Coordinates of C-alpha atoms in Angstrom, one line a residue:
Chain A
M1 CA 307.3 64.3 36.4
S2 CA 310.7 63.2 37.9
K3 CA 313.0 65.6 36.4
Q4 CA 313.7 68.7 38.4
F5 CA 313.9 72.0 36.6
P6 CA 315.8 75.0 37.8
A7 CA 313.5 77.9 38.7
D8 CA 314.5 79.9 35.6
Q9 CA 314.1 76.9 33.2
A10 CA 310.6 75.9 34.4
P11 CA 308.8 74.0 31.6
I12 CA 306.5 76.1 29.4
P13 CA 302.9 75.3 30.2
T14 CA 301.6 73.2 27.4
G15 CA 297.9 73.8 27.8
P16 CA 296.2 76.6 25.9
V17 CA 296.9 79.9 27.4
P18 CA 293.7 81.6 28.4
P19 CA 293.0 84.7 26.2
A20 CA 293.7 88.0 28.0
H21 CA 290.1 89.1 28.2
W22 CA 289.3 86.1 30.5
A23 CA 291.7 87.5 33.1
A24 CA 290.1 90.9 32.6
S25 CA 286.6 89.6 33.2
Y26 CA 287.7 87.9 36.4
E27 CA 289.2 91.0 37.6
E28 CA 286.0 93.0 36.9
E29 CA 284.0 90.6 39.0
P30 CA 283.0 92.3 42.3
T31 CA 284.8 90.7 45.2
Q32 CA 281.9 91.2 47.5
A33 CA 278.7 90.0 45.7
S34 CA 276.2 92.7 46.7
T35 CA 274.3 93.8 43.6
P36 CA 274.8 92.4 40.1
P37 CA 276.7 94.7 37.9
Q38 CA 274.5 96.8 35.6
A39 CA 274.8 95.0 32.3
N40 CA 275.1 97.5 29.5
G41 CA 273.8 100.3 31.6
M42 CA 275.0 102.8 29.0
T43 CA 272.9 101.5 26.1
A44 CA 269.8 103.4 26.9
L45 CA 271.8 106.7 27.0
K46 CA 274.0 106.1 24.0
P47 CA 272.3 104.3 21.1
F48 CA 275.2 105.1 18.8
G49 CA 277.6 103.6 21.2
W50 CA 275.4 100.5 21.3
A51 CA 275.3 100.3 17.5
K52 CA 279.0 100.8 17.3
D53 CA 279.5 98.0 19.9
N54 CA 277.1 95.5 18.4
L55 CA 276.6 96.2 14.7
F56 CA 279.9 97.7 13.6
N57 CA 282.4 96.1 16.0
T58 CA 284.1 94.0 13.4
P59 CA 284.6 94.4 9.6
L60 CA 282.4 91.4 9.0
N61 CA 279.6 92.7 11.2
T62 CA 279.9 96.1 9.4
V63 CA 279.5 94.4 6.1
L64 CA 276.6 92.2 7.4
T65 CA 274.9 95.2 8.9
L66 CA 275.1 97.2 5.6
A67 CA 273.9 94.2 3.7
C68 CA 270.9 93.9 6.0
L69 CA 270.1 97.5 5.7
A70 CA 270.3 97.3 1.9
L71 CA 268.0 94.3 1.8
L72 CA 265.5 96.2 4.1
W73 CA 265.6 99.2 1.8
L74 CA 264.9 97.0 -1.2
V75 CA 262.1 95.1 0.4
V76 CA 260.2 97.2 2.9
P77 CA 259.2 100.2 0.8
P78 CA 257.7 98.2 -2.1
A79 CA 256.0 95.9 0.3
A80 CA 254.5 98.8 2.3
N81 CA 253.5 100.5 -1.0
W82 CA 251.8 97.3 -2.2
L83 CA 250.2 96.3 1.0
L84 CA 249.1 99.6 2.3
L85 CA 250.1 102.9 0.8
K86 CA 249.2 102.4 -2.9
A87 CA 246.5 99.7 -2.2
S88 CA 242.9 100.1 -3.3
W89 CA 240.6 99.6 -0.4
S90 CA 237.2 99.8 -2.0
G91 CA 235.3 100.2 -5.2
S92 CA 235.1 98.1 -8.3
S93 CA 237.7 96.0 -10.1
E94 CA 238.3 98.9 -12.5
A95 CA 239.5 101.0 -9.6
C96 CA 241.9 98.2 -8.8
R97 CA 243.3 98.0 -12.3
E98 CA 244.4 101.7 -12.0
A99 CA 245.8 101.3 -8.5
A100 CA 249.5 100.4 -8.3
G101 CA 249.1 98.5 -5.0
A102 CA 247.1 95.6 -3.7
C103 CA 243.4 95.3 -4.5
W104 CA 241.8 94.8 -1.1
S105 CA 238.3 95.5 -2.6
V106 CA 238.3 91.9 -3.6
I107 CA 238.2 90.9 0.0
V108 CA 235.4 93.4 0.7
V109 CA 233.4 92.0 -2.2
K110 CA 234.2 88.3 -1.6
H111 CA 234.6 88.1 2.2
R112 CA 231.3 86.2 2.7
L113 CA 232.3 83.6 0.2
I114 CA 235.7 83.2 1.8
F115 CA 234.3 82.9 5.3
F116 CA 231.2 80.9 4.7
G117 CA 231.6 79.1 1.3
T118 CA 228.4 77.9 -0.4
Y119 CA 226.3 78.3 2.7
P120 CA 223.0 79.9 1.6
Y121 CA 223.8 83.7 1.3
D122 CA 220.8 85.0 3.2
E123 CA 221.4 82.6 6.1
Q124 CA 225.1 83.4 6.6
W125 CA 224.4 85.0 9.9
R126 CA 224.0 81.5 11.2
P127 CA 227.5 80.2 10.5
F128 CA 228.8 83.7 11.6
L129 CA 227.0 83.4 14.9
A130 CA 228.1 79.8 15.3
C131 CA 231.8 80.7 14.7
A132 CA 231.5 83.7 17.1
L133 CA 230.0 81.5 19.8
F134 CA 232.7 78.9 19.1
V135 CA 235.6 81.3 19.2
A136 CA 234.3 82.9 22.3
M137 CA 234.0 79.6 24.0
L138 CA 237.6 78.6 22.9
G139 CA 238.8 81.9 24.4
A140 CA 236.9 81.5 27.6
S141 CA 238.2 77.9 28.0
G142 CA 241.7 79.3 28.1
V143 CA 241.0 81.5 31.1
R144 CA 242.0 79.9 34.3
A145 CA 239.2 81.3 36.4
F146 CA 236.7 79.5 34.1
W147 CA 238.2 76.1 34.7
R148 CA 235.2 74.9 36.6
P149 CA 232.7 72.1 36.1
W150 CA 230.2 74.4 34.6
L151 CA 232.5 75.0 31.7
A152 CA 231.8 71.5 30.4
V153 CA 228.1 72.3 30.7
A154 CA 228.6 75.6 28.8
W155 CA 230.5 73.5 26.1
A156 CA 227.6 71.0 25.8
L157 CA 225.1 74.0 25.3
T158 CA 227.5 75.6 22.8
L159 CA 227.8 72.5 20.7
V160 CA 224.0 72.0 20.6
G161 CA 223.6 75.7 19.8
M162 CA 226.1 75.4 17.0
G163 CA 224.4 72.3 15.6
V164 CA 221.1 74.1 15.6
L165 CA 222.5 77.1 14.0
M166 CA 224.5 75.3 11.3
W167 CA 221.9 72.6 10.4
G168 CA 218.8 74.4 11.2
G169 CA 215.6 72.5 10.5
V170 CA 214.2 73.5 14.0
A171 CA 212.9 76.7 15.5
G172 CA 212.0 78.1 12.1
L173 CA 215.4 77.9 10.7
S174 CA 215.6 76.3 7.3
Y175 CA 217.6 73.1 7.0
V176 CA 221.1 73.4 5.5
P177 CA 222.7 70.0 4.8
N178 CA 226.4 69.9 5.8
D179 CA 227.6 69.5 2.2
R180 CA 226.8 73.1 1.8
W181 CA 228.9 74.3 4.7
G182 CA 232.2 75.8 4.0
G183 CA 234.8 78.3 4.9
L184 CA 235.8 79.2 8.4
P185 CA 233.2 76.9 10.2
I186 CA 234.7 73.9 8.5
T187 CA 238.2 74.8 9.3
L188 CA 237.4 75.7 12.9
M189 CA 235.3 72.6 13.5
L190 CA 237.5 70.1 11.8
S191 CA 240.6 71.4 13.6
V192 CA 239.1 71.9 17.0
F193 CA 237.1 68.6 17.1
S194 CA 240.0 66.5 15.7
I195 CA 242.4 68.0 18.2
A196 CA 239.9 67.7 21.1
I197 CA 239.4 63.9 20.3
A198 CA 242.9 63.2 19.3
F199 CA 244.5 64.5 22.4
P200 CA 243.0 62.1 24.9
L201 CA 243.4 59.3 22.3
S202 CA 247.1 60.1 21.9
I203 CA 247.6 59.9 25.7
L204 CA 246.0 56.4 25.6
L205 CA 248.2 55.5 22.7
A206 CA 251.3 56.7 24.4
L207 CA 250.5 54.8 27.5
G208 CA 249.6 51.7 25.5
R209 CA 252.9 52.0 23.8
Q210 CA 254.7 51.6 27.1
S211 CA 252.2 48.9 28.4
S212 CA 253.6 45.6 29.8
L213 CA 250.8 43.8 27.9
P214 CA 252.2 42.7 24.5
A215 CA 248.8 42.8 22.7
I216 CA 248.2 46.4 23.7
R217 CA 251.8 47.5 23.0
T218 CA 251.9 45.9 19.6
F219 CA 248.5 47.4 18.6
C220 CA 249.6 50.9 19.7
V221 CA 253.0 50.7 18.0
G222 CA 251.4 49.4 14.8
F223 CA 248.8 52.1 14.7
I224 CA 251.2 54.9 15.5
E225 CA 253.8 53.7 13.0
T226 CA 251.2 53.1 10.3
M227 CA 249.7 56.6 10.6
R228 CA 253.0 58.3 10.8
G229 CA 254.2 56.4 7.7
V230 CA 251.5 57.7 5.4
P231 CA 250.7 61.2 4.3
L232 CA 247.6 62.8 5.6
V233 CA 246.2 63.2 2.1
S234 CA 246.2 59.4 1.7
V235 CA 244.5 59.0 5.1
L236 CA 241.8 61.4 4.0
F237 CA 241.4 59.5 0.7
M238 CA 241.1 56.2 2.6
A239 CA 238.5 57.7 4.9
S240 CA 236.4 59.2 2.2
V241 CA 236.8 56.8 -0.8
M242 CA 237.8 53.4 0.5
F243 CA 236.2 53.3 3.9
P244 CA 232.6 53.5 2.5
L245 CA 233.4 50.4 0.4
F246 CA 233.8 48.3 3.5
L247 CA 230.5 49.4 4.9
P248 CA 227.4 47.2 4.4
E249 CA 225.1 48.4 1.7
G250 CA 222.7 51.2 2.7
V251 CA 225.0 52.3 5.6
T252 CA 226.5 55.7 4.9
V253 CA 228.7 57.8 7.2
D254 CA 228.7 61.5 6.6
K255 CA 231.7 62.9 4.5
L256 CA 232.5 65.5 7.0
L257 CA 232.5 63.0 9.8
R258 CA 234.8 60.7 7.8
A259 CA 237.3 63.4 7.2
L260 CA 237.1 64.3 10.9
A261 CA 237.8 60.8 11.8
G262 CA 240.8 60.6 9.5
M263 CA 242.3 63.8 10.8
T264 CA 241.7 62.7 14.4
L265 CA 243.5 59.4 13.9
F266 CA 246.3 61.0 12.0
T267 CA 246.8 63.8 14.6
A268 CA 246.6 61.3 17.5
A269 CA 249.4 59.2 16.2
Y270 CA 251.7 62.2 16.0
L271 CA 250.5 63.6 19.4
A272 CA 251.1 60.2 20.9
E273 CA 254.8 60.4 20.1
A274 CA 255.0 63.8 21.7
V275 CA 253.3 62.6 24.8
R276 CA 255.6 59.6 24.9
G277 CA 258.5 61.9 25.0
G278 CA 257.0 63.5 28.2
L279 CA 256.4 60.0 29.7
Q280 CA 259.9 59.0 29.2
A281 CA 261.2 62.2 30.9
I282 CA 259.6 61.3 34.2
P283 CA 262.2 59.9 36.6
K284 CA 261.9 56.3 37.7
G285 CA 261.7 57.5 41.2
Q286 CA 258.3 59.1 40.7
Y287 CA 256.9 55.7 39.6
E288 CA 258.5 54.0 42.6
A289 CA 257.3 56.6 45.0
A290 CA 253.7 56.2 43.7
D291 CA 254.0 52.4 43.8
A292 CA 255.4 52.5 47.4
L293 CA 252.4 54.6 48.5
G294 CA 250.1 51.9 47.2
L295 CA 248.6 53.9 44.2
S296 CA 247.1 51.8 41.5
Y297 CA 248.3 52.0 37.9
W298 CA 245.6 54.5 36.8
Q299 CA 246.0 56.6 40.0
K300 CA 249.7 56.7 39.4
T301 CA 249.3 57.6 35.8
V302 CA 246.6 60.3 36.2
L303 CA 247.7 61.8 39.5
I304 CA 251.5 61.6 39.2
V305 CA 252.8 60.8 35.7
L306 CA 250.6 62.7 33.3
P307 CA 250.5 66.0 35.2
Q308 CA 254.3 66.1 35.0
A309 CA 254.7 64.6 31.6
L310 CA 252.2 66.9 29.8
R311 CA 253.7 70.0 31.2
I312 CA 257.1 69.1 29.8
V313 CA 255.6 68.4 26.3
I314 CA 253.4 71.6 26.0
P315 CA 255.7 73.0 23.3
P316 CA 255.6 69.9 21.0
I317 CA 251.9 69.3 21.7
V318 CA 251.0 72.9 20.6
N319 CA 253.3 72.5 17.6
Q320 CA 251.1 69.5 16.7
F321 CA 247.9 71.4 17.3
I322 CA 249.1 74.3 15.0
S323 CA 250.1 71.8 12.4
A324 CA 246.7 70.1 12.6
F325 CA 245.0 73.4 12.3
K326 CA 246.7 74.2 9.1
D327 CA 246.4 70.6 7.8
T328 CA 242.6 71.0 7.7
S329 CA 243.2 72.8 4.4
L330 CA 244.0 69.4 3.0
V331 CA 240.4 68.3 3.2
T332 CA 239.8 70.1 0.0
I333 CA 241.0 66.9 -1.8
V334 CA 237.9 65.1 -0.5
G335 CA 235.6 67.8 -1.6
L336 CA 235.2 69.8 1.6
Y337 CA 235.3 73.5 1.5
D338 CA 237.5 74.8 4.2
L339 CA 238.7 78.4 4.5
L340 CA 241.5 78.0 1.9
T341 CA 239.4 76.2 -0.6
A342 CA 236.6 78.8 -0.2
A343 CA 239.2 81.5 -0.8
T344 CA 240.3 79.6 -4.0
V345 CA 236.8 79.5 -5.2
A346 CA 236.6 83.2 -4.6
T347 CA 239.4 83.8 -7.1
T348 CA 237.6 82.0 -9.9
D349 CA 235.3 85.0 -10.6
P350 CA 236.7 86.4 -13.9
E351 CA 236.1 89.9 -12.7
W352 CA 238.4 89.5 -9.7
R353 CA 240.7 86.8 -11.0
P354 CA 243.8 89.1 -11.3
Y355 CA 243.7 89.7 -7.6
F356 CA 244.2 86.1 -6.3
A357 CA 247.3 87.1 -4.5
E358 CA 245.3 89.4 -2.2
V359 CA 242.9 86.7 -1.5
Y360 CA 245.6 84.2 -0.5
V361 CA 247.3 86.9 1.6
F362 CA 244.0 87.4 3.4
A363 CA 243.4 83.6 4.0
G364 CA 247.0 83.4 5.2
L365 CA 246.4 86.2 7.6
M366 CA 243.3 84.3 8.9
F367 CA 245.3 81.2 9.5
W368 CA 248.1 83.2 11.1
I369 CA 245.8 84.8 13.6
F370 CA 244.6 81.5 14.9
C371 CA 248.0 79.9 14.9
F372 CA 249.7 82.8 16.5
S373 CA 247.1 82.9 19.2
M374 CA 247.7 79.2 20.0
S375 CA 251.4 79.9 20.1
R376 CA 251.0 82.8 22.6
Y377 CA 248.5 80.9 24.7
S378 CA 250.9 77.9 24.9
Q379 CA 253.7 80.3 26.2
W380 CA 251.4 81.5 28.9
L381 CA 250.4 78.0 29.8
E382 CA 254.0 77.0 30.0
R383 CA 254.8 79.7 32.4
L384 CA 251.7 78.9 34.5
A385 CA 252.7 75.2 34.6
N386 CA 256.3 75.8 35.5
R387 CA 255.7 78.7 38.0
Y388 CA 256.3 76.6 41.1
T389 CA 258.1 73.6 39.8
R390 CA 261.3 75.4 38.6
R391 CA 264.2 74.1 40.6
Chain B
M1 CA 261.6 30.5 62.1
T2 CA 260.4 33.1 64.6
E3 CA 256.8 33.2 65.4
N4 CA 256.2 36.9 65.8
A5 CA 258.2 38.1 62.8
I6 CA 256.5 40.9 60.9
I7 CA 259.0 40.6 58.0
E8 CA 260.4 37.3 57.0
L9 CA 262.8 36.6 54.1
R10 CA 263.5 32.9 53.5
K11 CA 266.3 32.0 51.1
V12 CA 265.4 34.9 48.8
G13 CA 267.2 35.0 45.5
K14 CA 267.2 37.6 42.7
W15 CA 269.0 37.9 39.4
Y16 CA 269.4 40.9 37.0
N17 CA 269.8 38.9 33.8
S18 CA 272.9 36.9 34.7
Y19 CA 273.9 39.1 37.6
H20 CA 273.2 37.4 40.9
A21 CA 271.9 40.3 43.1
L22 CA 270.6 38.3 46.1
R23 CA 271.9 35.0 47.2
D24 CA 269.7 33.0 49.6
V25 CA 269.1 36.0 51.8
S26 CA 267.2 34.9 55.0
I27 CA 266.2 37.4 57.7
S28 CA 263.5 37.7 60.2
I29 CA 262.5 41.0 61.7
K30 CA 260.1 41.4 64.7
K31 CA 257.5 44.0 65.2
G32 CA 259.1 47.1 66.6
E33 CA 262.6 46.0 65.7
K34 CA 265.0 48.5 64.1
V35 CA 267.4 46.9 61.7
V36 CA 270.2 48.7 60.0
V37 CA 271.5 47.2 56.8
C38 CA 275.0 48.2 55.7
G39 CA 277.6 46.9 53.3
P40 CA 279.7 48.1 50.4
S41 CA 277.9 49.4 47.3
G42 CA 276.6 46.6 45.0
S43 CA 276.2 44.3 48.0
G44 CA 272.4 44.1 47.4
K45 CA 271.2 45.9 50.4
S46 CA 269.0 48.3 48.5
T47 CA 267.7 45.4 46.4
M48 CA 266.8 43.5 49.5
I49 CA 264.7 46.2 51.1
R50 CA 263.1 47.1 47.8
C51 CA 262.0 43.5 47.6
I52 CA 260.1 43.9 50.9
N53 CA 257.5 46.2 49.2
R54 CA 258.0 44.6 45.8
L55 CA 259.5 47.5 44.0
E56 CA 261.7 44.7 42.9
A57 CA 260.4 41.1 42.4
H58 CA 262.4 38.3 43.9
Q59 CA 262.7 35.1 41.9
T60 CA 263.3 32.4 44.4
G61 CA 262.5 32.0 48.1
H62 CA 259.7 33.5 50.2
I63 CA 259.0 37.0 51.5
I64 CA 256.3 37.2 54.0
V65 CA 255.2 40.6 55.4
D66 CA 252.7 40.7 58.3
G67 CA 251.5 37.3 57.4
I68 CA 251.0 37.9 53.6
E69 CA 253.3 36.3 51.1
L70 CA 254.5 38.5 48.3
T71 CA 253.8 37.0 45.0
D72 CA 252.6 38.3 41.6
D73 CA 249.2 38.6 43.1
V74 CA 248.5 42.4 42.7
K75 CA 246.0 42.5 45.6
A76 CA 248.6 41.0 48.0
V77 CA 251.2 43.6 46.8
E78 CA 248.7 46.4 47.3
K79 CA 247.9 45.2 50.8
I80 CA 251.5 45.2 51.7
R81 CA 252.3 48.5 50.2
R82 CA 249.6 50.0 52.5
K83 CA 251.4 48.7 55.5
V84 CA 254.9 49.5 54.4
G85 CA 256.2 53.1 54.0
M86 CA 259.3 53.9 52.1
V87 CA 261.8 56.7 52.1
F88 CA 264.2 57.0 49.2
Q89 CA 267.7 58.3 48.7
N90 CA 266.5 61.0 46.3
F91 CA 263.3 61.9 48.2
N92 CA 261.1 61.3 45.2
L93 CA 258.6 63.9 46.2
F94 CA 256.0 64.8 43.6
P95 CA 257.3 68.1 42.2
H96 CA 253.9 69.3 40.8
L97 CA 252.1 69.0 44.2
T98 CA 252.6 71.1 47.2
V99 CA 254.1 69.6 50.4
L100 CA 250.6 69.2 51.9
Q101 CA 249.3 67.6 48.7
N102 CA 252.2 65.2 48.6
L103 CA 251.2 64.1 52.1
T104 CA 247.5 63.8 51.5
L105 CA 247.4 62.3 48.0
A106 CA 247.8 58.6 48.8
P107 CA 245.6 58.6 52.0
I108 CA 242.8 60.2 50.0
W109 CA 243.1 57.9 46.9
V110 CA 244.3 54.7 48.5
R111 CA 242.8 54.8 51.9
G112 CA 239.7 56.8 50.9
M113 CA 240.1 59.3 53.7
A114 CA 238.3 62.6 53.8
K115 CA 240.3 65.6 52.7
S116 CA 239.8 67.6 55.8
E117 CA 240.5 64.7 58.1
I118 CA 243.8 63.8 56.4
E119 CA 244.9 67.4 56.1
E120 CA 244.7 67.7 59.8
I121 CA 246.7 64.5 60.3
A122 CA 249.2 65.7 57.7
M123 CA 249.8 69.0 59.5
M124 CA 250.4 67.0 62.6
Y125 CA 253.1 65.0 60.9
L126 CA 254.6 68.2 59.4
K127 CA 254.8 69.5 62.9
R128 CA 256.5 66.4 64.0
V129 CA 259.1 66.7 61.2
R130 CA 259.3 70.4 62.2
I131 CA 258.3 72.0 58.9
P132 CA 254.6 72.9 59.2
D133 CA 255.4 76.3 57.8
Q134 CA 256.4 74.8 54.5
A135 CA 253.0 73.0 54.0
H136 CA 252.0 75.2 51.0
K137 CA 255.4 75.3 49.2
F138 CA 256.4 73.1 46.4
P139 CA 259.2 70.5 46.9
G140 CA 261.5 72.4 44.6
Q141 CA 261.5 75.4 47.0
L142 CA 262.8 73.3 49.9
S143 CA 266.3 72.2 51.0
G144 CA 267.3 68.6 50.6
G145 CA 267.0 68.0 54.4
Q146 CA 263.5 69.5 54.4
Q147 CA 262.4 67.5 51.4
Q148 CA 263.6 64.3 53.0
R149 CA 261.7 65.1 56.2
V150 CA 258.6 65.7 53.9
A151 CA 259.2 62.3 52.4
I152 CA 259.2 60.7 55.8
A153 CA 256.0 62.6 56.8
R154 CA 254.4 61.5 53.5
A155 CA 255.2 57.8 54.2
L156 CA 253.9 58.2 57.8
C157 CA 250.6 59.7 56.7
M158 CA 249.7 56.3 55.3
R159 CA 249.9 55.0 58.9
P160 CA 252.4 52.3 58.0
E161 CA 253.4 49.5 60.4
I162 CA 256.8 49.2 58.8
M163 CA 259.1 51.9 57.5
L164 CA 261.8 51.2 54.9
F165 CA 264.7 53.7 54.5
D166 CA 266.9 53.4 51.4
E167 CA 270.0 55.4 52.1
P168 CA 267.9 58.4 53.4
T169 CA 270.9 60.6 54.0
S170 CA 273.2 59.7 51.1
A171 CA 272.0 62.5 48.9
L172 CA 272.1 65.2 51.5
D173 CA 274.6 67.9 52.2
P174 CA 276.5 67.1 55.4
E175 CA 274.9 69.8 57.4
M176 CA 271.4 68.4 56.8
V177 CA 272.1 64.8 57.7
K178 CA 271.5 65.5 61.4
E179 CA 268.0 67.0 61.0
V180 CA 266.9 63.8 59.0
L181 CA 268.5 61.4 61.5
D182 CA 267.0 63.2 64.4
V183 CA 263.5 62.7 63.0
M184 CA 264.3 59.0 62.3
T185 CA 265.7 58.5 65.9
E186 CA 262.5 60.0 67.2
L187 CA 260.4 57.7 65.1
A188 CA 262.5 54.7 66.4
G189 CA 261.7 55.8 69.9
E190 CA 258.0 55.5 69.1
G191 CA 258.3 51.9 68.4
M192 CA 258.1 51.8 64.6
T193 CA 259.5 48.8 62.9
M194 CA 262.3 50.1 60.8
V195 CA 264.6 48.7 58.1
C196 CA 267.2 51.2 57.2
V197 CA 270.0 51.0 54.7
T198 CA 272.5 53.5 55.7
H199 CA 276.2 54.3 56.2
E200 CA 275.6 56.4 59.3
M201 CA 277.3 54.2 61.8
G202 CA 276.6 56.6 64.7
F203 CA 272.9 56.3 64.0
A204 CA 273.2 52.5 63.7
R205 CA 275.0 52.3 67.1
Q206 CA 272.4 54.5 68.8
V207 CA 269.2 53.2 67.3
A208 CA 269.6 49.7 65.8
D209 CA 268.5 46.6 67.6
S210 CA 270.5 44.6 65.1
I211 CA 272.9 45.3 62.3
V212 CA 273.0 43.3 59.1
F213 CA 276.1 43.3 57.0
M214 CA 275.8 42.4 53.4
A215 CA 278.4 41.8 50.7
E216 CA 278.0 40.3 47.1
G217 CA 274.3 39.7 47.6
S218 CA 274.6 37.7 50.8
I219 CA 274.1 38.4 54.4
I220 CA 277.7 38.0 55.9
E221 CA 276.8 38.5 59.5
S222 CA 274.2 40.1 61.8
G223 CA 274.0 41.0 65.4
S224 CA 273.5 43.6 68.0
P225 CA 275.5 46.9 67.5
A226 CA 277.8 46.1 70.4
E227 CA 278.7 42.7 68.9
F228 CA 279.0 44.1 65.4
F229 CA 281.2 47.0 66.2
E230 CA 283.3 45.6 69.0
N231 CA 283.6 42.0 68.0
P232 CA 282.9 41.4 64.3
K233 CA 283.1 37.7 63.3
S234 CA 284.1 37.8 59.7
E235 CA 287.1 39.2 58.1
R236 CA 285.0 40.9 55.4
T237 CA 283.1 42.8 58.1
R238 CA 286.3 43.9 59.8
Q239 CA 287.6 45.1 56.4
F240 CA 284.4 47.1 55.8
L241 CA 284.3 48.6 59.3
G242 CA 288.0 49.5 58.9
Q243 CA 287.3 51.4 55.8
I244 CA 284.1 53.1 57.0
L245 CA 285.3 54.0 60.5
E246 CA 288.7 55.1 59.5
H247 CA 288.1 58.8 58.9

C-alpha cells in the first residue's frame, strides 16, 4: 500500500476478527511447557457439572438431550421386558402363549436343529466336536505365541480330524454324506475356507493388476471387474447350476465345493481391491531402495512391500472377512443349509411358528458373536502391527 | 576412453515422454575416484546417477559399470546392483524392520550370507556410523541424521565397490548435516568409489577428486575442485556458483 495513514486513522483490518475465546485459550496455555493441563479434571468430581457443560449447554443440546431421553424411555423398558424380564425361558409352547415376553423355549427346543440342521440327530455330537475343534484352532491361531511352524501341522491334523468327524465312514463312525450337513458347521467351514483361500488369491490378483506384463494385468483386471460387477447370488447360481453343464458327462463336483469355489472367487475379487489400496500406499522410495539393494521382484514383494501394504489395509480386509462371513447365508439359494437357513427351517414347526422372531434374534446373535470377535481381533492386530512403525 | 574406468557413460540420452532429461552425457570415473555432481534443480543430476544402477533406464548411449553394460538384461542389472550401493535423499529405510534387519536383509537374501555372520558385520558398520546402540530400534524412532547413517550402513553391508549418493543431506535438519557428511568423508578416506549429488560445496571442496556441473541435462563442465571453484570456465557455472556461494 502506498497511501500513508495517520496513526488515528489506520485502516480497519479486513480479515475476519478471531473470536474472543481464541485469545482466551492462548492465554490459558502455560508459558513453560511442563505438564499438560488436566483436561476436564473436574468431571469425575461433579457429574452434574459435566452434564450441564456437555448436555445442556445450549438450547438445542438441551432439546436433543431431552429427546434422546424420551426415546430411550420409550424403547428400553419394553425391549428389556420382551427380551428378558417377561420372557419365557423353558417349558412348552403353551407356557409361551401366556407369557408377555419373548419365548426363548423355542431355542431350547430347537437349538440342535438350528446348529446342526439335518445332520442325523443321534450323531450330532460329531459336528459339535468338529465345530469346537475348529473354533478352538481359530482362536489359537490368533495368539501370537502360537505363530510357529507347528501351527500348520496342528491345522492339517485338525482338518483331517474334522473330515473324519463330519463324514465318518471310518473308525466305527457311520457315513454321513455332506448333503445332510447343515447349520453352524456349514457357515463356519464355508466362510473360513473361502476366506483362507481367497486371501492369498487376492494378493496375487492385486499384484497381477499392477503387473508390467499386459496379459497378466488384463486377466486380473477382467476377473476382478467381472466378479465385482455381479451379485454373489448369481455367482453362486453359476457355480451350482451352470458350471455342471460345462463338465463332461459323468464328472460331478460336489455342491458344497462348488459353492465354496464361488464364494472364494467372489471374496478374492473384493479383497484384491482392498489389497491394491495398500500396495498403492507404499512410497516409490521403498521399491527403489529394494531395487538398489538388488532384491528380486518376489523378494521385494514378499519382504518389503506386502508386510507394509497389508498392515495398512487390515481394516478393509477384516471388513471384507466379516462381509464374507455373513454372505455365507446366501448359499441357501443353492440348497445348502447354513446357520440362518437351519434357523428358518426351525420356524416351520407349526407348534413354534409364532416364535420365529426369537429364532432370528438368536441366529443374529450367533452371527454377531463371530463378527464382533473378528472386529475386536483386527483392532488388536492393528495395534500390534503399528506398535513400532508409528512415526 | 579411459582404460581403468569403473563407471563409464557414453553419450547417454534419456527422455521422459517429450522432456529431454539427459543430453549426450559422457563421463568416466576411475576406481577410487570421488565425483561430486552439482547443478540447479531439474538439471538431470539425479537422473544421471539413478541411471548408473538402472533405477532409471537410459534410452540412447552406453553405460558400462565394472565392465558390464547396462541393458534390459535383468541378470546384468542384478549383477551391477550388487556392486553399487545407493543412498537416497529420503533415506528409504524399511519402516517395518529394525535397524539391524534393514542392514542384514539384502545380504541374507541377495548374497545368501548366514544370519549370524552378517549380523556381526552389520554391527561393525553400525559402529562405524556411530549408532550401534540403535540396532534394535525401528527407523521411525530415529532422527533424520541417524536414519541417513543407517541407510549408508545398509548400503555398505552389501560390500559395494561403488556408492551413489543422491542428495543425502537435502532432507536433513541443518544440525544433522554434519554427522552424515562426516561419515561420508570417512568413507571417502577409505578409498571407496563415490558419486555424490549434493549442494554441500564445503564437502565437495574437501573430498571430491572432480566436480561435475550439470544444467539442462548436459554436463557443462567438470574438473578438479580447485579449478572449478577458483576458475570456472563457463558463464553458466559462474552464475550457479554465485548463487550457491553467496550466502
